Amino acid sequence: MIGCSPGGTPSGIGLLGDSITWYMDQPPNTSAAILSYSPTFNSGVGSSTTSGMLSRTASLIAQNPKAIFILGGVNDYPLGLTRAQTRDNLVAVANACLAANVVPYVEGILPVGPGYALYGGASAMNAEATARNAMTQAALPAGAHWIDWGSTLTSGDWTGDQIHLSASGYVKMNAALEHVFNEENRFV
């Protein structure tokens, strides 16, 4: 996990997700630079499902962040998790955050790019993402925040594999999340 400041006064933000989150801290990227915020605690793991994310939640909470940004679920459909499992896992992550007085921000499952050819192609994957997002958003507990910025992505915002974000995709992530960091200096 990138970053470490357990105990004491909550500080920084946690990032929980799959390879899209993990890539935020792979050279030349740093999540702190992408989000214009520090410190960040990155708990992204390549090919992770929301089940894997749920299993890492306690260790991320132990880093004592003020908030956790949760971005994942794109791997659930290809790896056989049902829509209900995706929803239940993300709701469980949000509940664990709230129980620890950490503010959860659940980000909608991002669409894949138009050239994505696996698992039925972009139309099938994006339909699954839309359905899972609707179920999750409707089930989030009070105190959890929903952020859905995937519709801002355009064809140049993915890398060649059409699932991971390019530099311009991460710029759009920053733009979508910037208001959260600036809102009443919430994390300052």
PDB file of N, CA and C in Angstrom, residues 25-119:
ATOM      1  N   ASP A  25      -0.530   5.006  -9.244  1.00  0.00           N
ATOM      2  CA  ASP A  25       0.770   5.126  -8.586  1.00  0.00           C
ATOM      3  C   ASP A  25       1.859   4.325  -9.283  1.00  0.00           C
ATOM      4  N   GLN A  26       1.738   4.199 -10.599  1.00  0.00           N
ATOM      5  CA  GLN A  26       2.775   3.556 -11.403  1.00  0.00           C
ATOM      6  C   GLN A  26       3.448   4.625 -12.254  1.00  0.00           C
ATOM      7  N   PRO A  27       4.781   4.633 -12.284  1.00  0.00           N
ATOM      8  CA  PRO A  27       5.493   5.685 -13.026  1.00  0.00           C
ATOM      9  C   PRO A  27       4.961   5.827 -14.450  1.00  0.00           C
ATOM     10  N   PRO A  28       4.786   7.043 -14.917  1.00  0.00           N
ATOM     11  CA  PRO A  28       5.192   8.301 -14.291  1.00  0.00           C
ATOM     12  C   PRO A  28       4.115   8.901 -13.394  1.00  0.00           C
ATOM     13  N   ASN A  29       3.044   8.169 -13.131  1.00  0.00           N
ATOM     14  CA  ASN A  29       1.923   8.690 -12.341  1.00  0.00           C
ATOM     15  C   ASN A  29       2.189   8.633 -10.843  1.00  0.00           C
ATOM     16  N   THR A  30       1.546   9.540 -10.121  1.00  0.00           N
ATOM     17  CA  THR A  30       1.371   9.411  -8.675  1.00  0.00           C
ATOM     18  C   THR A  30      -0.049   9.862  -8.375  1.00  0.00           C
ATOM     19  N   SER A  31      -0.709   9.135  -7.497  1.00  0.00           N
ATOM     20  CA  SER A  31      -2.086   9.514  -7.176  1.00  0.00           C
ATOM     21  C   SER A  31      -2.142  10.904  -6.566  1.00  0.00           C
ATOM     22  N   ALA A  32      -1.131  11.272  -5.788  1.00  0.00           N
ATOM     23  CA  ALA A  32      -1.111  12.612  -5.194  1.00  0.00           C
ATOM     24  C   ALA A  32      -1.078  13.686  -6.282  1.00  0.00           C
ATOM     25  N   ALA A  33      -0.318  13.448  -7.346  1.00  0.00           N
ATOM     26  CA  ALA A  33      -0.256  14.423  -8.441  1.00  0.00           C
ATOM     27  C   ALA A  33      -1.547  14.412  -9.249  1.00  0.00           C
ATOM     28  N   ILE A  34      -2.085  13.222  -9.528  1.00  0.00           N
ATOM     29  CA  ILE A  34      -3.322  13.127 -10.307  1.00  0.00           C
ATOM     30  C   ILE A  34      -4.456  13.843  -9.606  1.00  0.00           C
ATOM     31  N   LEU A  35      -4.550  13.666  -8.294  1.00  0.00           N
ATOM     32  CA  LEU A  35      -5.660  14.237  -7.534  1.00  0.00           C
ATOM     33  C   LEU A  35      -5.329  15.603  -6.940  1.00  0.00           C
ATOM     34  N   SER A  36      -4.082  16.036  -7.076  1.00  0.00           N
ATOM     35  CA  SER A  36      -3.635  17.298  -6.469  1.00  0.00           C
ATOM     36  C   SER A  36      -3.917  17.293  -4.969  1.00  0.00           C
ATOM     37  N   TYR A  37      -3.598  16.168  -4.336  1.00  0.00           N
ATOM     38  CA  TYR A  37      -3.865  16.017  -2.905  1.00  0.00           C
ATOM     39  C   TYR A  37      -2.867  15.033  -2.306  1.00  0.00           C
ATOM     40  N   SER A  38      -2.460  15.297  -1.080  1.00  0.00           N
ATOM     41  CA  SER A  38      -1.525  14.411  -0.397  1.00  0.00           C
ATOM     42  C   SER A  38      -1.801  14.467   1.098  1.00  0.00           C
ATOM     43  N   PRO A  39      -1.649  13.360   1.813  1.00  0.00           N
ATOM     44  CA  PRO A  39      -1.200  12.058   1.347  1.00  0.00           C
ATOM     45  C   PRO A  39      -2.354  11.207   0.804  1.00  0.00           C
ATOM     46  N   THR A  40      -1.988  10.262  -0.025  1.00  0.00           N
ATOM     47  CA  THR A  40      -2.935   9.269  -0.519  1.00  0.00           C
ATOM     48  C   THR A  40      -2.438   7.888  -0.132  1.00  0.00           C
ATOM     49  N   PHE A  41      -3.370   6.995   0.120  1.00  0.00           N
ATOM     50  CA  PHE A  41      -3.062   5.609   0.469  1.00  0.00           C
ATOM     51  C   PHE A  41      -3.720   4.732  -0.588  1.00  0.00           C
ATOM     52  N   ASN A  42      -2.933   4.187  -1.496  1.00  0.00           N
ATOM     53  CA  ASN A  42      -3.460   3.472  -2.650  1.00  0.00           C
ATOM     54  C   ASN A  42      -3.557   1.985  -2.365  1.00  0.00           C
ATOM     55  N   SER A  43      -4.787   1.474  -2.380  1.00  0.00           N
ATOM     56  CA  SER A  43      -5.038   0.048  -2.199  1.00  0.00           C
ATOM     57  C   SER A  43      -5.688  -0.531  -3.456  1.00  0.00           C
ATOM     58  N   GLY A  44      -5.175  -0.121  -4.602  1.00  0.00           N
ATOM     59  CA  GLY A  44      -5.634  -0.682  -5.870  1.00  0.00           C
ATOM     60  C   GLY A  44      -4.845  -1.947  -6.185  1.00  0.00           C
ATOM     61  N   VAL A  45      -5.524  -2.953  -6.723  1.00  0.00           N
ATOM     62  CA  VAL A  45      -4.893  -4.223  -7.085  1.00  0.00           C
ATOM     63  C   VAL A  45      -5.397  -4.626  -8.467  1.00  0.00           C
ATOM     64  N   GLY A  46      -4.473  -4.954  -9.357  1.00  0.00           N
ATOM     65  CA  GLY A  46      -4.840  -5.367 -10.702  1.00  0.00           C
ATOM     66  C   GLY A  46      -5.777  -6.557 -10.701  1.00  0.00           C
ATOM     67  N   SER A  47      -6.764  -6.536 -11.573  1.00  0.00           N
ATOM     68  CA  SER A  47      -7.764  -7.595 -11.763  1.00  0.00           C
ATOM     69  C   SER A  47      -8.656  -7.826 -10.544  1.00  0.00           C
ATOM     70  N   SER A  48      -8.658  -6.915  -9.606  1.00  0.00           N
ATOM     71  CA  SER A  48      -9.464  -7.085  -8.401  1.00  0.00           C
ATOM     72  C   SER A  48     -10.949  -6.961  -8.705  1.00  0.00           C
ATOM     73  N   THR A  49     -11.729  -7.714  -7.978  1.00  0.00           N
ATOM     74  CA  THR A  49     -13.185  -7.579  -7.995  1.00  0.00           C
ATOM     75  C   THR A  49     -13.599  -6.812  -6.749  1.00  0.00           C
ATOM     76  N   THR A  50     -14.881  -6.509  -6.646  1.00  0.00           N
ATOM     77  CA  THR A  50     -15.364  -5.839  -5.436  1.00  0.00           C
ATOM     78  C   THR A  50     -15.226  -6.748  -4.215  1.00  0.00           C
ATOM     79  N   SER A  51     -15.208  -8.053  -4.411  1.00  0.00           N
ATOM     80  CA  SER A  51     -14.957  -8.974  -3.277  1.00  0.00           C
ATOM     81  C   SER A  51     -13.556  -8.759  -2.741  1.00  0.00           C
ATOM     82  N   GLY A  52     -12.585  -8.651  -3.631  1.00  0.00           N
ATOM     83  CA  GLY A  52     -11.215  -8.381  -3.212  1.00  0.00           C
ATOM     84  C   GLY A  52     -11.093  -7.025  -2.543  1.00  0.00           C
ATOM     85  N   MET A  53     -11.804  -6.057  -3.077  1.00  0.00           N
ATOM     86  CA  MET A  53     -11.784  -4.729  -2.477  1.00  0.00           C
ATOM     87  C   MET A  53     -12.338  -4.769  -1.060  1.00  0.00           C
ATOM     88  N   LEU A  54     -13.427  -5.490  -0.876  1.00  0.00           N
ATOM     89  CA  LEU A  54     -14.013  -5.618   0.454  1.00  0.00           C
ATOM     90  C   LEU A  54     -13.007  -6.243   1.416  1.00  0.00           C
ATOM     91  N   SER A  55     -12.260  -7.231   0.953  1.00  0.00           N
ATOM     92  CA  SER A  55     -11.289  -7.904   1.835  1.00  0.00           C
ATOM     93  C   SER A  55     -10.123  -6.988   2.207  1.00  0.00           C
ATOM     94  N   ARG A  56      -9.860  -5.942   1.433  1.00  0.00           N
ATOM     95  CA  ARG A  56      -8.773  -4.998   1.742  1.00  0.00           C
ATOM     96  C   ARG A  56      -9.250  -3.757   2.491  1.00  0.00           C
ATOM     97  N   THR A  57     -10.539  -3.632   2.702  1.00  0.00           N
ATOM     98  CA  THR A  57     -11.090  -2.414   3.303  1.00  0.00           C
ATOM     99  C   THR A  57     -10.541  -2.150   4.703  1.00  0.00           C
ATOM    100  N   ALA A  58     -10.502  -3.163   5.550  1.00  0.00           N
ATOM    101  CA  ALA A  58     -10.042  -2.955   6.937  1.00  0.00           C
ATOM    102  C   ALA A  58      -8.593  -2.472   6.977  1.00  0.00           C
ATOM    103  N   SER A  59      -7.738  -3.026   6.116  1.00  0.00           N
ATOM    104  CA  SER A  59      -6.336  -2.590   6.140  1.00  0.00           C
ATOM    105  C   SER A  59      -6.198  -1.155   5.634  1.00  0.00           C
ATOM    106  N   LEU A  60      -7.050  -0.752   4.710  1.00  0.00           N
ATOM    107  CA  LEU A  60      -7.014   0.638   4.249  1.00  0.00           C
ATOM    108  C   LEU A  60      -7.551   1.572   5.333  1.00  0.00           C
ATOM    109  N   ILE A  61      -8.627   1.183   5.990  1.00  0.00           N
ATOM    110  CA  ILE A  61      -9.164   1.987   7.095  1.00  0.00           C
ATOM    111  C   ILE A  61      -8.112   2.143   8.200  1.00  0.00           C
ATOM    112  N   ALA A  62      -7.309   1.106   8.408  1.00  0.00           N
ATOM    113  CA  ALA A  62      -6.261   1.157   9.437  1.00  0.00           C
ATOM    114  C   ALA A  62      -5.204   2.226   9.150  1.00  0.00           C
ATOM    115  N   GLN A  63      -5.124   2.698   7.901  1.00  0.00           N
ATOM    116  CA  GLN A  63      -4.191   3.779   7.561  1.00  0.00           C
ATOM    117  C   GLN A  63      -4.694   5.131   8.064  1.00  0.00           C
ATOM    118  N   ASN A  64      -5.938   5.156   8.553  1.00  0.00           N
ATOM    119  CA  ASN A  64      -6.537   6.329   9.188  1.00  0.00           C
ATOM    120  C   ASN A  64      -6.782   7.504   8.228  1.00  0.00           C
ATOM    121  N   PRO A  65      -7.348   7.225   7.042  1.00  0.00           N
ATOM    122  CA  PRO A  65      -7.667   8.341   6.144  1.00  0.00           C
ATOM    123  C   PRO A  65      -8.935   9.063   6.593  1.00  0.00           C
ATOM    124  N   LYS A  66      -9.113  10.284   6.114  1.00  0.00           N
ATOM    125  CA  LYS A  66     -10.351  11.018   6.376  1.00  0.00           C
ATOM    126  C   LYS A  66     -11.482  10.484   5.510  1.00  0.00           C
ATOM    127  N   ALA A  67     -11.131  10.028   4.315  1.00  0.00           N
ATOM    128  CA  ALA A  67     -12.121   9.547   3.356  1.00  0.00           C
ATOM    129  C   ALA A  67     -11.499   8.442   2.515  1.00  0.00           C
ATOM    130  N   ILE A  68     -12.364   7.602   1.936  1.00  0.00           N
ATOM    131  CA  ILE A  68     -11.912   6.580   0.997  1.00  0.00           C
ATOM    132  C   ILE A  68     -12.726   6.730  -0.288  1.00  0.00           C
ATOM    133  N   PHE A  69     -12.000   6.793  -1.398  1.00  0.00           N
ATOM    134  CA  PHE A  69     -12.611   6.836  -2.721  1.00  0.00           C
ATOM    135  C   PHE A  69     -12.582   5.422  -3.279  1.00  0.00           C
ATOM    136  N   ILE A  70     -13.749   4.920  -3.636  1.00  0.00           N
ATOM    137  CA  ILE A  70     -13.945   3.520  -4.013  1.00  0.00           C
ATOM    138  C   ILE A  70     -14.273   3.471  -5.501  1.00  0.00           C
ATOM    139  N   LEU A  71     -13.366   2.892  -6.293  1.00  0.00           N
ATOM    140  CA  LEU A  71     -13.547   2.815  -7.736  1.00  0.00           C
ATOM    141  C   LEU A  71     -13.241   1.395  -8.188  1.00  0.00           C
ATOM    142  N   GLY A  72     -14.270   0.643  -8.479  1.00  0.00           N
ATOM    143  CA  GLY A  72     -14.063  -0.727  -8.932  1.00  0.00           C
ATOM    144  C   GLY A  72     -15.375  -1.339  -9.379  1.00  0.00           C
ATOM    145  N   GLY A  73     -15.282  -2.566  -9.849  1.00  0.00           N
ATOM    146  CA  GLY A  73     -16.465  -3.279 -10.293  1.00  0.00           C
ATOM    147  C   GLY A  73     -16.408  -3.672 -11.753  1.00  0.00           C
ATOM    148  N   VAL A  74     -15.495  -3.064 -12.527  1.00  0.00           N
ATOM    149  CA  VAL A  74     -15.427  -3.379 -13.947  1.00  0.00           C
ATOM    150  C   VAL A  74     -15.034  -4.842 -14.175  1.00  0.00           C
ATOM    151  N   ASN A  75     -14.330  -5.453 -13.229  1.00  0.00           N
ATOM    152  CA  ASN A  75     -13.919  -6.853 -13.375  1.00  0.00           C
ATOM    153  C   ASN A  75     -14.971  -7.841 -12.871  1.00  0.00           C
ATOM    154  N   ASP A  76     -15.983  -7.375 -12.181  1.00  0.00           N
ATOM    155  CA  ASP A  76     -16.963  -8.291 -11.583  1.00  0.00           C
ATOM    156  C   ASP A  76     -17.721  -9.102 -12.626  1.00  0.00           C
ATOM    157  N   TYR A  77     -18.222  -8.446 -13.646  1.00  0.00           N
ATOM    158  CA  TYR A  77     -18.990  -9.142 -14.680  1.00  0.00           C
ATOM    159  C   TYR A  77     -18.132 -10.189 -15.395  1.00  0.00           C
ATOM    160  N   PRO A  78     -16.958  -9.838 -15.906  1.00  0.00           N
ATOM    161  CA  PRO A  78     -16.145 -10.850 -16.590  1.00  0.00           C
ATOM    162  C   PRO A  78     -15.716 -12.000 -15.679  1.00  0.00           C
ATOM    163  N   LEU A  79     -15.562 -11.731 -14.386  1.00  0.00           N
ATOM    164  CA  LEU A  79     -15.087 -12.763 -13.466  1.00  0.00           C
ATOM    165  C   LEU A  79     -16.216 -13.473 -12.721  1.00  0.00           C
ATOM    166  N   GLY A  80     -17.465 -13.244 -13.151  1.00  0.00           N
ATOM    167  CA  GLY A  80     -18.583 -14.056 -12.689  1.00  0.00           C
ATOM    168  C   GLY A  80     -19.351 -13.582 -11.478  1.00  0.00           C
ATOM    169  N   LEU A  81     -19.079 -12.391 -10.961  1.00  0.00           N
ATOM    170  CA  LEU A  81     -19.879 -11.897  -9.849  1.00  0.00           C
ATOM    171  C   LEU A  81     -21.214 -11.371 -10.376  1.00  0.00           C
ATOM    172  N   THR A  82     -22.263 -11.616  -9.635  1.00  0.00           N
ATOM    173  CA  THR A  82     -23.581 -11.139 -10.032  1.00  0.00           C
ATOM    174  C   THR A  82     -23.709  -9.642  -9.745  1.00  0.00           C
ATOM    175  N   ARG A  83     -24.727  -9.051 -10.320  1.00  0.00           N
ATOM    176  CA  ARG A  83     -24.996  -7.640 -10.034  1.00  0.00           C
ATOM    177  C   ARG A  83     -25.240  -7.432  -8.545  1.00  0.00           C
ATOM    178  N   ALA A  84     -25.977  -8.340  -7.932  1.00  0.00           N
ATOM    179  CA  ALA A  84     -26.262  -8.227  -6.499  1.00  0.00           C
ATOM    180  C   ALA A  84     -24.979  -8.331  -5.673  1.00  0.00           C
ATOM    181  N   GLN A  85     -24.055  -9.178  -6.090  1.00  0.00           N
ATOM    182  CA  GLN A  85     -22.787  -9.288  -5.358  1.00  0.00           C
ATOM    183  C   GLN A  85     -21.991  -7.993  -5.450  1.00  0.00           C
ATOM    184  N   THR A  86     -21.967  -7.388  -6.632  1.00  0.00           N
ATOM    185  CA  THR A  86     -21.276  -6.108  -6.786  1.00  0.00           C
ATOM    186  C   THR A  86     -21.888  -5.082  -5.843  1.00  0.00           C
ATOM    187  N   ARG A  87     -23.190  -4.946  -5.900  1.00  0.00           N
ATOM    188  CA  ARG A  87     -23.886  -3.984  -5.033  1.00  0.00           C
ATOM    189  C   ARG A  87     -23.594  -4.266  -3.571  1.00  0.00           C
ATOM    190  N   ASP A  88     -23.765  -5.520  -3.153  1.00  0.00           N
ATOM    191  CA  ASP A  88     -23.582  -5.865  -1.742  1.00  0.00           C
ATOM    192  C   ASP A  88     -22.158  -5.609  -1.268  1.00  0.00           C
ATOM    193  N   ASN A  89     -21.175  -5.907  -2.108  1.00  0.00           N
ATOM    194  CA  ASN A  89     -19.784  -5.668  -1.729  1.00  0.00           C
ATOM    195  C   ASN A  89     -19.504  -4.176  -1.568  1.00  0.00           C
ATOM    196  N   LEU A  90     -19.982  -3.372  -2.513  1.00  0.00           N
ATOM    197  CA  LEU A  90     -19.736  -1.933  -2.427  1.00  0.00           C
ATOM    198  C   LEU A  90     -20.477  -1.302  -1.253  1.00  0.00           C
ATOM    199  N   VAL A  91     -21.670  -1.762  -0.980  1.00  0.00           N
ATOM    200  CA  VAL A  91     -22.416  -1.267   0.183  1.00  0.00           C
ATOM    201  C   VAL A  91     -21.696  -1.674   1.474  1.00  0.00           C
ATOM    202  N   ALA A  92     -21.157  -2.883   1.522  1.00  0.00           N
ATOM    203  CA  ALA A  92     -20.416  -3.342   2.708  1.00  0.00           C
ATOM    204  C   ALA A  92     -19.153  -2.503   2.918  1.00  0.00           C
ATOM    205  N   VAL A  93     -18.472  -2.143   1.836  1.00  0.00           N
ATOM    206  CA  VAL A  93     -17.301  -1.267   1.956  1.00  0.00           C
ATOM    207  C   VAL A  93     -17.736   0.080   2.527  1.00  0.00           C
ATOM    208  N   ALA A  94     -18.806   0.655   1.988  1.00  0.00           N
ATOM    209  CA  ALA A  94     -19.293   1.947   2.483  1.00  0.00           C
ATOM    210  C   ALA A  94     -19.679   1.856   3.954  1.00  0.00           C
ATOM    211  N   ASN A  95     -20.366   0.795   4.342  1.00  0.00           N
ATOM    212  CA  ASN A  95     -20.751   0.627   5.749  1.00  0.00           C
ATOM    213  C   ASN A  95     -19.539   0.497   6.660  1.00  0.00           C
ATOM    214  N   ALA A  96     -18.511  -0.222   6.209  1.00  0.00           N
ATOM    215  CA  ALA A  96     -17.292  -0.360   7.013  1.00  0.00           C
ATOM    216  C   ALA A  96     -16.618   0.999   7.195  1.00  0.00           C
ATOM    217  N   CYS A  97     -16.601   1.799   6.151  1.00  0.00           N
ATOM    218  CA  CYS A  97     -16.044   3.147   6.254  1.00  0.00           C
ATOM    219  C   CYS A  97     -16.823   3.976   7.266  1.00  0.00           C
ATOM    220  N   LEU A  98     -18.130   3.972   7.128  1.00  0.00           N
ATOM    221  CA  LEU A  98     -18.968   4.770   8.023  1.00  0.00           C
ATOM    222  C   LEU A  98     -18.810   4.334   9.476  1.00  0.00           C
ATOM    223  N   ALA A  99     -18.710   3.037   9.708  1.00  0.00           N
ATOM    224  CA  ALA A  99     -18.536   2.522  11.076  1.00  0.00           C
ATOM    225  C   ALA A  99     -17.222   3.000  11.692  1.00  0.00           C
ATOM    226  N   ALA A 100     -16.239   3.286  10.834  1.00  0.00           N
ATOM    227  CA  ALA A 100     -14.930   3.757  11.306  1.00  0.00           C
ATOM    228  C   ALA A 100     -14.802   5.278  11.215  1.00  0.00           C
ATOM    229  N   ASN A 101     -15.911   5.959  10.974  1.00  0.00           N
ATOM    230  CA  ASN A 101     -15.917   7.422  10.827  1.00  0.00           C
ATOM    231  C   ASN A 101     -15.032   7.899   9.683  1.00  0.00           C
ATOM    232  N   VAL A 102     -15.001   7.124   8.614  1.00  0.00           N
ATOM    233  CA  VAL A 102     -14.295   7.490   7.386  1.00  0.00           C
ATOM    234  C   VAL A 102     -15.371   7.755   6.335  1.00  0.00           C
ATOM    235  N   VAL A 103     -15.259   8.859   5.632  1.00  0.00           N
ATOM    236  CA  VAL A 103     -16.274   9.228   4.649  1.00  0.00           C
ATOM    237  C   VAL A 103     -16.066   8.414   3.361  1.00  0.00           C
ATOM    238  N   PRO A 104     -17.069   7.612   2.950  1.00  0.00           N
ATOM    239  CA  PRO A 104     -16.922   6.852   1.709  1.00  0.00           C
ATOM    240  C   PRO A 104     -17.471   7.614   0.499  1.00  0.00           C
ATOM    241  N   TYR A 105     -16.688   7.624  -0.574  1.00  0.00           N
ATOM    242  CA  TYR A 105     -17.099   8.181  -1.859  1.00  0.00           C
ATOM    243  C   TYR A 105     -17.061   7.031  -2.859  1.00  0.00           C
ATOM    244  N   VAL A 106     -18.222   6.562  -3.240  1.00  0.00           N
ATOM    245  CA  VAL A 106     -18.311   5.447  -4.184  1.00  0.00           C
ATOM    246  C   VAL A 106     -18.423   6.032  -5.584  1.00  0.00           C
ATOM    247  N   GLU A 107     -17.459   5.672  -6.428  1.00  0.00           N
ATOM    248  CA  GLU A 107     -17.463   6.148  -7.806  1.00  0.00           C
ATOM    249  C   GLU A 107     -18.126   5.093  -8.684  1.00  0.00           C
ATOM    250  N   GLY A 108     -18.917   5.535  -9.626  1.00  0.00           N
ATOM    251  CA  GLY A 108     -19.569   4.610 -10.539  1.00  0.00           C
ATOM    252  C   GLY A 108     -18.552   3.798 -11.326  1.00  0.00           C
ATOM    253  N   ILE A 109     -18.917   2.561 -11.646  1.00  0.00           N
ATOM    254  CA  ILE A 109     -18.066   1.721 -12.482  1.00  0.00           C
ATOM    255  C   ILE A 109     -17.859   2.451 -13.800  1.00  0.00           C
ATOM    256  N   LEU A 110     -16.610   2.591 -14.196  1.00  0.00           N
ATOM    257  CA  LEU A 110     -16.315   3.315 -15.422  1.00  0.00           C
ATOM    258  C   LEU A 110     -16.666   2.482 -16.650  1.00  0.00           C
ATOM    259  N   PRO A 111     -17.115   3.154 -17.708  1.00  0.00           N
ATOM    260  CA  PRO A 111     -17.346   2.420 -18.961  1.00  0.00           C
ATOM    261  C   PRO A 111     -16.009   2.027 -19.572  1.00  0.00           C
ATOM    262  N   VAL A 112     -16.043   1.044 -20.439  1.00  0.00           N
ATOM    263  CA  VAL A 112     -14.858   0.708 -21.235  1.00  0.00           C
ATOM    264  C   VAL A 112     -14.936   1.490 -22.533  1.00  0.00           C
ATOM    265  N   GLY A 113     -13.808   1.593 -23.219  1.00  0.00           N
ATOM    266  CA  GLY A 113     -13.753   2.335 -24.467  1.00  0.00           C
ATOM    267  C   GLY A 113     -14.480   1.639 -25.600  1.00  0.00           C
ATOM    268  N   PRO A 114     -14.792   2.365 -26.654  1.00  0.00           N
ATOM    269  CA  PRO A 114     -15.584   1.818 -27.755  1.00  0.00           C
ATOM    270  C   PRO A 114     -14.916   0.652 -28.482  1.00  0.00           C
ATOM    271  N   GLY A 115     -13.598   0.537 -28.394  1.00  0.00           N
ATOM    272  CA  GLY A 115     -12.904  -0.552 -29.077  1.00  0.00           C
ATOM    273  C   GLY A 115     -12.716  -1.797 -28.230  1.00  0.00           C
ATOM    274  N   TYR A 116     -13.279  -1.832 -27.034  1.00  0.00           N
ATOM    275  CA  TYR A 116     -13.109  -2.986 -26.153  1.00  0.00           C
ATOM    276  C   TYR A 116     -13.847  -4.185 -26.748  1.00  0.00           C
ATOM    277  N   ALA A 117     -13.125  -5.296 -26.913  1.00  0.00           N
ATOM    278  CA  ALA A 117     -13.710  -6.431 -27.640  1.00  0.00           C
ATOM    279  C   ALA A 117     -14.003  -7.658 -26.774  1.00  0.00           C
ATOM    280  N   LEU A 118     -13.543  -7.692 -25.551  1.00  0.00           N
ATOM    281  CA  LEU A 118     -13.726  -8.888 -24.719  1.00  0.00           C
ATOM    282  C   LEU A 118     -15.094  -8.909 -24.035  1.00  0.00           C
ATOM    283  N   TYR A 119     -15.518 -10.074 -23.600  1.00  0.00           N
ATOM    284  CA  TYR A 119     -16.738 -10.258 -22.796  1.00  0.00           C
ATOM    285  C   TYR A 119     -17.978  -9.623 -23.421  1.00  0.00           C
TER     286      TYR A 119
END
